[in-house]
Coordinates of C-alpha atoms and ligand atoms in Angstrom, one line a residue:
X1 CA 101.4 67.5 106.6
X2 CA 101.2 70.1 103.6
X3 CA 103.8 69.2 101.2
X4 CA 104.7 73.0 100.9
X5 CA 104.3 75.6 103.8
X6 CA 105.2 78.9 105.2
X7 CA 104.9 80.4 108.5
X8 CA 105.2 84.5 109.1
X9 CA 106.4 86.5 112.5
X10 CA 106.9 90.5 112.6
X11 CA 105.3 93.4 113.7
X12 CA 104.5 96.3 111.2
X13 CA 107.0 98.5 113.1
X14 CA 109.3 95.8 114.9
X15 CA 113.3 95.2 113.6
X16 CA 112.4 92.7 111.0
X17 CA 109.4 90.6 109.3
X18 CA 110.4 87.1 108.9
X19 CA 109.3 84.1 106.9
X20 CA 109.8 80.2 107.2
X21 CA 109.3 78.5 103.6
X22 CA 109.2 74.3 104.4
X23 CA 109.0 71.7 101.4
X24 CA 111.2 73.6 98.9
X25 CA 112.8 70.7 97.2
X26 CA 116.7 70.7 96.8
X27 CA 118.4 72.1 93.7
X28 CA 115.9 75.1 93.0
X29 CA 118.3 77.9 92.1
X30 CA 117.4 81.1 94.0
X31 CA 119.1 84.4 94.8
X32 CA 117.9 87.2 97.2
X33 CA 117.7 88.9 93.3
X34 CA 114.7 86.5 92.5
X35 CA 112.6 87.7 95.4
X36 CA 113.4 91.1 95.1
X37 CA 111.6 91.7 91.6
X38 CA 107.7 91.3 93.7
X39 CA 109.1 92.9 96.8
X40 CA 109.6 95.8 94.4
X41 CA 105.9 95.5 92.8
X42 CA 104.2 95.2 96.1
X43 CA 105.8 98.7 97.0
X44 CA 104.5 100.3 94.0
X45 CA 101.2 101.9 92.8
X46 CA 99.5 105.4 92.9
X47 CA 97.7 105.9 96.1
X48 CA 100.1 104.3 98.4
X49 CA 101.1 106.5 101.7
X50 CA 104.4 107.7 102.8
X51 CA 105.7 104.5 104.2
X52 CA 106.6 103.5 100.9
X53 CA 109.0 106.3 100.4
X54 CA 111.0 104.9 104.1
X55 CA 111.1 101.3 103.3
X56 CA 113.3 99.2 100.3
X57 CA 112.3 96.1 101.1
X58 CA 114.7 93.1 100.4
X59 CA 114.5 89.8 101.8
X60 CA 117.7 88.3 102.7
X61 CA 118.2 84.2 102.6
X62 CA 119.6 83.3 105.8
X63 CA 118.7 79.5 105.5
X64 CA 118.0 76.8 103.3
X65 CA 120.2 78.3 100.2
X66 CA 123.6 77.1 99.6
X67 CA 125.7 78.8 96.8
X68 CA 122.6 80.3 95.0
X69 CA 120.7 76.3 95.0
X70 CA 118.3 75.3 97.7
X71 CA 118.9 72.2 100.0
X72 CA 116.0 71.1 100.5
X73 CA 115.6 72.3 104.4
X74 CA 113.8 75.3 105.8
X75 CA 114.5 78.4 104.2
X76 CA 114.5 81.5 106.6
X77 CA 114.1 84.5 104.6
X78 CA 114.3 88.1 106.5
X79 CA 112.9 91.4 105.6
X80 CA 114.1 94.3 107.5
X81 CA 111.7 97.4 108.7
X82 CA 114.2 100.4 107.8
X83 CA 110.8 102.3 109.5
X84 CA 112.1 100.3 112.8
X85 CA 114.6 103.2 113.3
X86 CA 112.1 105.1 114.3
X87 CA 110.3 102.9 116.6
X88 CA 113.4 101.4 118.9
X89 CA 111.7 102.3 121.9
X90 CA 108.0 102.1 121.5
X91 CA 108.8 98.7 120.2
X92 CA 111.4 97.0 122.0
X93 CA 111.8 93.8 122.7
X94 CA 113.3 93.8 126.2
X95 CA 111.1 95.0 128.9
X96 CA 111.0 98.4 129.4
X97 CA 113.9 99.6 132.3
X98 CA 112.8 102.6 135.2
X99 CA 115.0 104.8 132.5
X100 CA 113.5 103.7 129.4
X101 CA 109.7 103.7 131.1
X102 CA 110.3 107.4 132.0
X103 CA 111.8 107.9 128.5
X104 CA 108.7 106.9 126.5
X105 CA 106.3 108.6 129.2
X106 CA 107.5 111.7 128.3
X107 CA 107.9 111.1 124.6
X108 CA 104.2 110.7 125.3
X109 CA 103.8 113.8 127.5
X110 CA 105.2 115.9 124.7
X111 CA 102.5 114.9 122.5
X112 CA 104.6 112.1 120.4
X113 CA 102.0 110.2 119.0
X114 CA 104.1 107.0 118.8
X115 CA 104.6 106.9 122.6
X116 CA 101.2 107.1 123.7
X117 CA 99.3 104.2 123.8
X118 CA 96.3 104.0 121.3
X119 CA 92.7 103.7 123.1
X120 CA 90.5 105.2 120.2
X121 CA 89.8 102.3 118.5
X122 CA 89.4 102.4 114.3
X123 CA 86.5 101.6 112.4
X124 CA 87.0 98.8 109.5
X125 CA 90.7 97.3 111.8
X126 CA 91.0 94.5 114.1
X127 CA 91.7 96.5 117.2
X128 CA 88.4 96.3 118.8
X129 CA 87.9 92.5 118.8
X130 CA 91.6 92.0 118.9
X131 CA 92.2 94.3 122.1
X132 CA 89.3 92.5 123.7
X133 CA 90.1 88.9 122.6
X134 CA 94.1 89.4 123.5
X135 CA 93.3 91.4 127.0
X136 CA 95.1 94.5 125.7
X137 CA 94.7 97.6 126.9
X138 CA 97.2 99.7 124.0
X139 CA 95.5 99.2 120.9
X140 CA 99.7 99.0 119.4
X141 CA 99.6 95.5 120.4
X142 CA 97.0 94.9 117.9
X143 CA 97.7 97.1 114.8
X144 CA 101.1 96.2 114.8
X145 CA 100.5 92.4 113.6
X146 CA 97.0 93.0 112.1
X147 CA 98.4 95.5 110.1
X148 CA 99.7 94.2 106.1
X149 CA 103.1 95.6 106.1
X150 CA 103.4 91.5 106.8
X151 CA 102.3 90.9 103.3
X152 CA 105.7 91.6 102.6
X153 CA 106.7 88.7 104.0
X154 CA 104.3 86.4 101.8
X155 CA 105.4 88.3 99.0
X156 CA 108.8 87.0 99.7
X157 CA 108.2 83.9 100.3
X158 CA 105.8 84.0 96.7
X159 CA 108.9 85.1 95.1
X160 CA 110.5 81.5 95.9
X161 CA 107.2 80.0 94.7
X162 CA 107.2 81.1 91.6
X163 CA 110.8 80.4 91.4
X164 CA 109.6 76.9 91.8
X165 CA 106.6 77.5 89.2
X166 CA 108.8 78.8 86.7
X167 CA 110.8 76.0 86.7
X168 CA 108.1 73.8 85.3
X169 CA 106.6 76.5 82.8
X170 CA 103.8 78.0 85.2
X171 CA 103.8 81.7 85.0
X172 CA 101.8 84.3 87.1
X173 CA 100.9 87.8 87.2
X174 CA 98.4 90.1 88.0
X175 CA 96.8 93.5 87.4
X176 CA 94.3 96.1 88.5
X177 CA 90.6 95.5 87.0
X178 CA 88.7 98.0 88.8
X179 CA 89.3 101.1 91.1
X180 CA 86.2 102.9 92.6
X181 CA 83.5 101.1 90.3
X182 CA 85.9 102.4 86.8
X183 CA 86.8 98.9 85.2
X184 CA 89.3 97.7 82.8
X185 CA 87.2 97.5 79.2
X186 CA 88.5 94.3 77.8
X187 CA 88.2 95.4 74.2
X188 CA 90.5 98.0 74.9
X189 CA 93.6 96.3 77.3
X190 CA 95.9 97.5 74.7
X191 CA 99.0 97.2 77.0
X192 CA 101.4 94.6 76.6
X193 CA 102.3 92.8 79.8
X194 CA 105.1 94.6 80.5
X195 CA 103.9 97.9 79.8
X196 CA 100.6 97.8 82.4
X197 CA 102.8 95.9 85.0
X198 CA 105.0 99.5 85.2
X199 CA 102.1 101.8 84.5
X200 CA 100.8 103.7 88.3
X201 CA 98.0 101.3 88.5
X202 CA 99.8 98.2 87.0
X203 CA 96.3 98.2 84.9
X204 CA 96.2 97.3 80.8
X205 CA 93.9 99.5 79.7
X206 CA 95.4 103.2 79.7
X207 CA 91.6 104.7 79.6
X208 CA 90.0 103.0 82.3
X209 CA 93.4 103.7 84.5
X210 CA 93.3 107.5 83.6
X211 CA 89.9 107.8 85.1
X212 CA 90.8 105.2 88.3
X213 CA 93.4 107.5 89.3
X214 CA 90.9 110.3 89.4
X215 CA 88.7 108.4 91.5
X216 CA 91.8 107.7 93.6
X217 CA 92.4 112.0 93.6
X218 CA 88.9 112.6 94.6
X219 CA 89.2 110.5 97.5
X220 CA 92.7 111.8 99.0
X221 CA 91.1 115.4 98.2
X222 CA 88.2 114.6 100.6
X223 CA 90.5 112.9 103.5
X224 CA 88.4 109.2 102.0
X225 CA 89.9 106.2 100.9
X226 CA 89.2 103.8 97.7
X227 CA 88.9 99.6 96.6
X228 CA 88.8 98.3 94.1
X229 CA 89.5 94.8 92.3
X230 CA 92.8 92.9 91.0
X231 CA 92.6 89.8 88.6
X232 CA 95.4 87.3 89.1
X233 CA 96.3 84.8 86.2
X234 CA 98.0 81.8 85.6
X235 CA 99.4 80.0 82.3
X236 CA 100.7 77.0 82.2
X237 CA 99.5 74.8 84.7
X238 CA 98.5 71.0 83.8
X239 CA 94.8 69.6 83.9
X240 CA 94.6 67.8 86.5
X241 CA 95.4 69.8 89.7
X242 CA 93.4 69.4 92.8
X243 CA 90.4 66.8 93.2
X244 CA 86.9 66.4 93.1
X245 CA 87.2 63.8 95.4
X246 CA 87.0 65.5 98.8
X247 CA 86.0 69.3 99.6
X248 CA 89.6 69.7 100.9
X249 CA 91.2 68.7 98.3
X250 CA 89.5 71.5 95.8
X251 CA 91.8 73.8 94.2
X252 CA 89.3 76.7 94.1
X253 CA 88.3 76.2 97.8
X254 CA 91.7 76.7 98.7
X255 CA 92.8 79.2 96.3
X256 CA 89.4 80.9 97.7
X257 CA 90.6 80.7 101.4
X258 CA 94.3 81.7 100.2
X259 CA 92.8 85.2 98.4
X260 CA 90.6 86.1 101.2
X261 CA 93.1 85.7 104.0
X262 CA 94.7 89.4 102.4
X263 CA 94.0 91.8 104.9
X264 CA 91.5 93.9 102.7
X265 CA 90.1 91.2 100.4
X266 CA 86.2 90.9 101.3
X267 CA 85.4 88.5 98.3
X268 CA 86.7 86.1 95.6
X269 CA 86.0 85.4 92.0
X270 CA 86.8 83.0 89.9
X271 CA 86.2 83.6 85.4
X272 CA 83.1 85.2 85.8
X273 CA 82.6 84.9 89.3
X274 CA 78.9 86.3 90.2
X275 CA 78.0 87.6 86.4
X276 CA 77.3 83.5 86.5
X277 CA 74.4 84.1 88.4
X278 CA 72.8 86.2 86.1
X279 CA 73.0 84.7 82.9
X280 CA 71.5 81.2 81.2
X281 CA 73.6 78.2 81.1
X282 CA 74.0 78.7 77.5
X283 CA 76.0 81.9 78.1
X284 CA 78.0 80.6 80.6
X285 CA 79.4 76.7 80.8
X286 CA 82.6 76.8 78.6
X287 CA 82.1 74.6 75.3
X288 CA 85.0 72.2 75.3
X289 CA 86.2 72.3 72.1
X290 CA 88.4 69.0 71.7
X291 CA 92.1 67.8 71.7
X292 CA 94.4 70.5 70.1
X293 CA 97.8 70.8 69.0
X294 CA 100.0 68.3 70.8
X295 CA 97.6 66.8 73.0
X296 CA 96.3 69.8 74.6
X297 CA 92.5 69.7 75.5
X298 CA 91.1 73.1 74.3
X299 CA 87.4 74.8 75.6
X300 CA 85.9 77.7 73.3
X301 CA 85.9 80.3 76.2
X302 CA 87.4 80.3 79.9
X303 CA 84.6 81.8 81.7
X304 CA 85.1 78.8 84.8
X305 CA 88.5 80.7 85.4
X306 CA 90.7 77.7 84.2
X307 CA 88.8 75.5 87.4
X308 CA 86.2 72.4 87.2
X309 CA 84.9 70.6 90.1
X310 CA 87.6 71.6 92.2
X311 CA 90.1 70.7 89.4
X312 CA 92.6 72.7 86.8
X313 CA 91.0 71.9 83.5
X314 CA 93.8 73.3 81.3
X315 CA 92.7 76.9 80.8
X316 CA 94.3 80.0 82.2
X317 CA 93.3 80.2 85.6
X318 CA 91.7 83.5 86.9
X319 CA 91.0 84.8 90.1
X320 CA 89.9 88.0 91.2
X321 CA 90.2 89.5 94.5
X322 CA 87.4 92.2 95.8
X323 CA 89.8 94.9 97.8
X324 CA 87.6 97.4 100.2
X325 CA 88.0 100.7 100.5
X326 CA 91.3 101.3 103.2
X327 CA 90.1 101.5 106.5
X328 CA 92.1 104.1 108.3
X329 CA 90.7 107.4 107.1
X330 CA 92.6 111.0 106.8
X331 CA 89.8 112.1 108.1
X332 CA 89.3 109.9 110.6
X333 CA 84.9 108.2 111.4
X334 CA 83.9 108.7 114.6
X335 CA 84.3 105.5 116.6
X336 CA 85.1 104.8 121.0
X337 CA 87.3 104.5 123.3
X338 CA 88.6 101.2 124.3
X339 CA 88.8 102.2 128.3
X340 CA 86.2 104.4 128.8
X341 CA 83.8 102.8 126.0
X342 CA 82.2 106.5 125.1
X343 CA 82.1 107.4 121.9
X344 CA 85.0 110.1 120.3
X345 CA 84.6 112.1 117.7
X346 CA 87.5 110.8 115.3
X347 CA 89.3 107.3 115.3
X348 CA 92.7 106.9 115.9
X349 CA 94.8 107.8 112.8
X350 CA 97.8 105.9 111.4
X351 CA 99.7 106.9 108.8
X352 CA 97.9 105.4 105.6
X353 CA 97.3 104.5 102.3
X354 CA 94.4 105.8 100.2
X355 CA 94.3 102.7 98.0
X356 CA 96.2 99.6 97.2
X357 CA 94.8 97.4 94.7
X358 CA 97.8 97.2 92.8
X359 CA 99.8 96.3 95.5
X360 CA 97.2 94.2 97.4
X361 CA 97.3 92.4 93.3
X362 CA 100.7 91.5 94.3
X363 CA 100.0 89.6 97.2
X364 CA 97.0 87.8 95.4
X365 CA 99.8 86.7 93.1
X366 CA 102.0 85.1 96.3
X367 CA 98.8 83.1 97.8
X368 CA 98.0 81.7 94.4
X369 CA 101.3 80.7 93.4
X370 CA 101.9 79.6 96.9
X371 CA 98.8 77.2 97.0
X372 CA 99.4 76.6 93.4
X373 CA 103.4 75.1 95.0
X374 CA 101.7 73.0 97.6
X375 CA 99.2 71.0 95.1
X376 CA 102.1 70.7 92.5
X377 CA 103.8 69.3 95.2
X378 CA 101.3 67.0 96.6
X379 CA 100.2 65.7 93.5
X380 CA 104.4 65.4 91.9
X381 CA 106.2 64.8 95.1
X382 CA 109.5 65.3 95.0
X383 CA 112.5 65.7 97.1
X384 CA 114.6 67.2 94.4
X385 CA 114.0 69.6 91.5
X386 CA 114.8 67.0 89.4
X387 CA 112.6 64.6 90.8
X388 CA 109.6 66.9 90.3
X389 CA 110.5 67.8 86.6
X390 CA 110.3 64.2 85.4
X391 CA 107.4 63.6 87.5
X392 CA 105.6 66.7 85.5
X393 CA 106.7 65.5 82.3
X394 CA 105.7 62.4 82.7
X395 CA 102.2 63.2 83.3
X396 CA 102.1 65.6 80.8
X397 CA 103.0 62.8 78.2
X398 CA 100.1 60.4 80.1
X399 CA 97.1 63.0 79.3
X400 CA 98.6 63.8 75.9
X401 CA 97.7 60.1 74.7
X402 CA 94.9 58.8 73.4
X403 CA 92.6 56.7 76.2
X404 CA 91.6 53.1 75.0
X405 CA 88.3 52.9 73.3
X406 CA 86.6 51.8 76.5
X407 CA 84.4 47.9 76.5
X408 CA 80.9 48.1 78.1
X409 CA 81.2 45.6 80.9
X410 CA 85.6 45.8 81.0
X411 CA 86.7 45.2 84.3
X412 CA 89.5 47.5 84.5
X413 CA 89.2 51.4 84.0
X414 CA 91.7 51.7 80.7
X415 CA 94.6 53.4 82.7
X416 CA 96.4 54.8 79.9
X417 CA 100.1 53.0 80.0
X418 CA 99.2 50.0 81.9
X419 CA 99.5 47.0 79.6
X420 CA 96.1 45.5 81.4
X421 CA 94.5 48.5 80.2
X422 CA 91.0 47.9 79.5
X423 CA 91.6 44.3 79.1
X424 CA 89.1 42.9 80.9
X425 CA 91.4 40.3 82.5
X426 CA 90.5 38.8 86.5
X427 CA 92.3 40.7 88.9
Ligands
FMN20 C1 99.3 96.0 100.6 C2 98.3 96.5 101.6 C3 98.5 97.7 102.2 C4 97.6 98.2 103.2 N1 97.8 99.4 103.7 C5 96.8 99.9 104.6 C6 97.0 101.2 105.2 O1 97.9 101.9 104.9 N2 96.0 101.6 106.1 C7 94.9 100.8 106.4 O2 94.1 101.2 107.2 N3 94.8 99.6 105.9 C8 95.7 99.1 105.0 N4 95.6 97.8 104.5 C9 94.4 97.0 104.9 C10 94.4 96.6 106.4 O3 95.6 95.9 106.8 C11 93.1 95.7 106.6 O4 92.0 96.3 106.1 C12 92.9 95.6 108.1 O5 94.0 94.9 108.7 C13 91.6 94.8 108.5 O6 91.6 93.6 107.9 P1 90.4 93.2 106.9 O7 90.3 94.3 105.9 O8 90.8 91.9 106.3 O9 89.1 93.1 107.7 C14 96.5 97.4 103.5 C15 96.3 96.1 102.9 C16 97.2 95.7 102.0 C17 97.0 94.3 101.3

């Protein structure tokens, strides 16, 4: 069983999105406050459609939380859809009455696009192979999950993993490295923190976002859509996390598999990612440059992305996220018809974004911090906050020391802090 793990439910345009958060140990303090900072950054970013004017998101604690410290049981976090409102009917819960039946046919009759069911399936969505693999004939029953309005509800539940993070000096954030092929110029990330994280693009280099935003223009002015890239990082975590042991137990493979289950994200870097691939050795492997101040194992560059062998090596760890081009178009591709299976001339169209790499940088931020909370966890244990801080500290004082000057032929491996250590003695 995962020492730390969350579970979502809601539809895009149901009453709520909900999240279960399991593992949390007791005596974390959290407030609805604390998640509401990301909830607010996800929202944000030029390019984002008229949705984003309707909803405020805020998750409310219903579980788990007792006077502002958690207990160390489920926490139940819910994020209402204000956009629900307008949806009562096509959405409902309880099946549909003679009245109500009647009531959305001729919502549908009058040409509300809400109460009709959707049959023209849309290019670059899940409703094709979704409709066909769940047996649905309305397309609704599809979008309505696929669609990533439930990234708010990772979001919130990141918010209470990076509570947890926090809490033992591990900080992350995010920004936006490339829109439309224009990318950050690293020489020239002049903005602080701060500053980029409330800029349109949430990007650090002022010149580079100037021109992203006109890429961004160019495609709302011709009814297209726009990706792009986002670069999460993460300071302060200890060497150490994740194994080498067992392909499961890699950090990067599951930070990987975290990143790419975004709805949007077609690829994941870590450091230099691909640019690996086409350079010599030399230019690449990160020179390790000895033990620091305090302890603190130093390398001369980070191009790994913080991760070796599956393993934190004490660097900042980076990972990127690839973000495609949005799939529903204002001017909709040609695509078919689910029933008939002819082709039509424009796709079903959804009220959409144009592009979202900011935002889609803000969920990136919740899966890492969220698989960064479950290998804390499995590696520090924990049932109380307490418990878990003395455990880090602990084995941040063990790699600080010195190792024993190993003996050719010892029998023991020179644990540091065992008194056998490298002693040679018979077991
Ligand atoms: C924050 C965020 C907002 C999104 N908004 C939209 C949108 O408005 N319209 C759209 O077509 N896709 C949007 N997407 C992407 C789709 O949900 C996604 O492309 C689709 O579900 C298909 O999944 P896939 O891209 O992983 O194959 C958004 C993604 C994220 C992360």
């Amino acid at each position: 069983m995962s020492a730390f793990r969350f579970l979502t439910a809601g539809e895009s345009h149901g009453q709520t999105l909900g999240v279960t958060v399991e593992g949390v140990p007791a005596g974390l303090p959290l407030t609805a406050d604390d998640l509401q900072v990301d909830l607010a950054r996800r929202q944000r970013g030029y390019g984002r459609g008229a949705r984003q004017t309707i909803e405020r998101d805020r998750a409310d604690i219903v579980a788990g939380v007792r006077h502002g410290l958690t207990l160390g049981s489920p926490i139940l976090l819910l994020v209402a859809n204000r956009d629900w409102e307008n949806w009562t009917r096509v959405m409902q819960v309880e099946p549909l009455d003679t009245a109500a039946a009647e009531e959305l046919a001729a919502l549908a009759g009058d040409g509300n696009k809400r109460a009709a069911p959707v049959t023209r399936v849309r290019p670059g969505h899940a409703d094709l192979a979704g409709a066909l693999k769940y047996g649905f004939n309305d397309v609704r029953n599809v979008l309505e999950r696929a669609s990533a309005r439930e990234t708010a509800a990772r979001v919130a539940a990141g918010g209470i993993a990076r509570a947890f993070l926090r809490e033992l000096g591990i900080e992350a954030w995010s920004f936006t490295a490339e829109v439309g092929g224009v990318a950050v110029d690293p020489a020239n990330t002049t903005r602080p923190r701060d500053e980029a994280d409330a800029s349109p693009l949430r990007c650090p280099d002022p010149d580079a976002e100037e021109r992203m935003i006109a890429r961004i223009d160019e495609a709302r002015s011709n009814g297209d859509t726009i990706g792009g890239v986002f670069e999460v990082v993460v300071h302060g975590l200890p060497i150490g996390l994740g194994s080498y042991v067992h392909w499961d137990r890699r950090l990067d493979a599951a930070l990987a598999a975290a990143v790419m289950s975004i709805n949007i994200v077609k690829g994941v870097e870590f450091g230099l990612g691909f640019e690996q691939t086409r350079r010599f050795g030399s230019a690449v492997h990160d020179v390790i440059g000895g033990r620091g101040d305090g302890g603190r194992w130093v390398h001369r560059t980070n191009n790994a992305g913080g991760l070796t062998g599956g393993v934190t090596n004490g660097e900042p760890l980076v990972v990127r996220g690839a973000v495609k081009p949005i799939s529903t178009l204002a001017r909709p591709l040609p695509s078919a018809d689910l029933i008939s299976g002819e082709a039509v001339e424009k796709a079903h169209y959804e009220r959409s974004d144009i592009s979202v790499v900011p935002a889609a940088g803000v969920v990136g931020e919740a899966m890492v911090m969220l698989t960064l909370a479950t290998f804390v966890l499995e590696k520090f244990g924990g049932d109380t906050m307490d418990d878990v801080r003395a455990s880090v500290a602990r084995y941040r004082e063990r790699i600080a020391q010195v190792p024993e000057t190993p003996v050719a032929g010892a029998r023991r491996h020179g644990l540091v802090g065992s008194d056998e250590a490298s002693s040679g003695g018979d077991d």
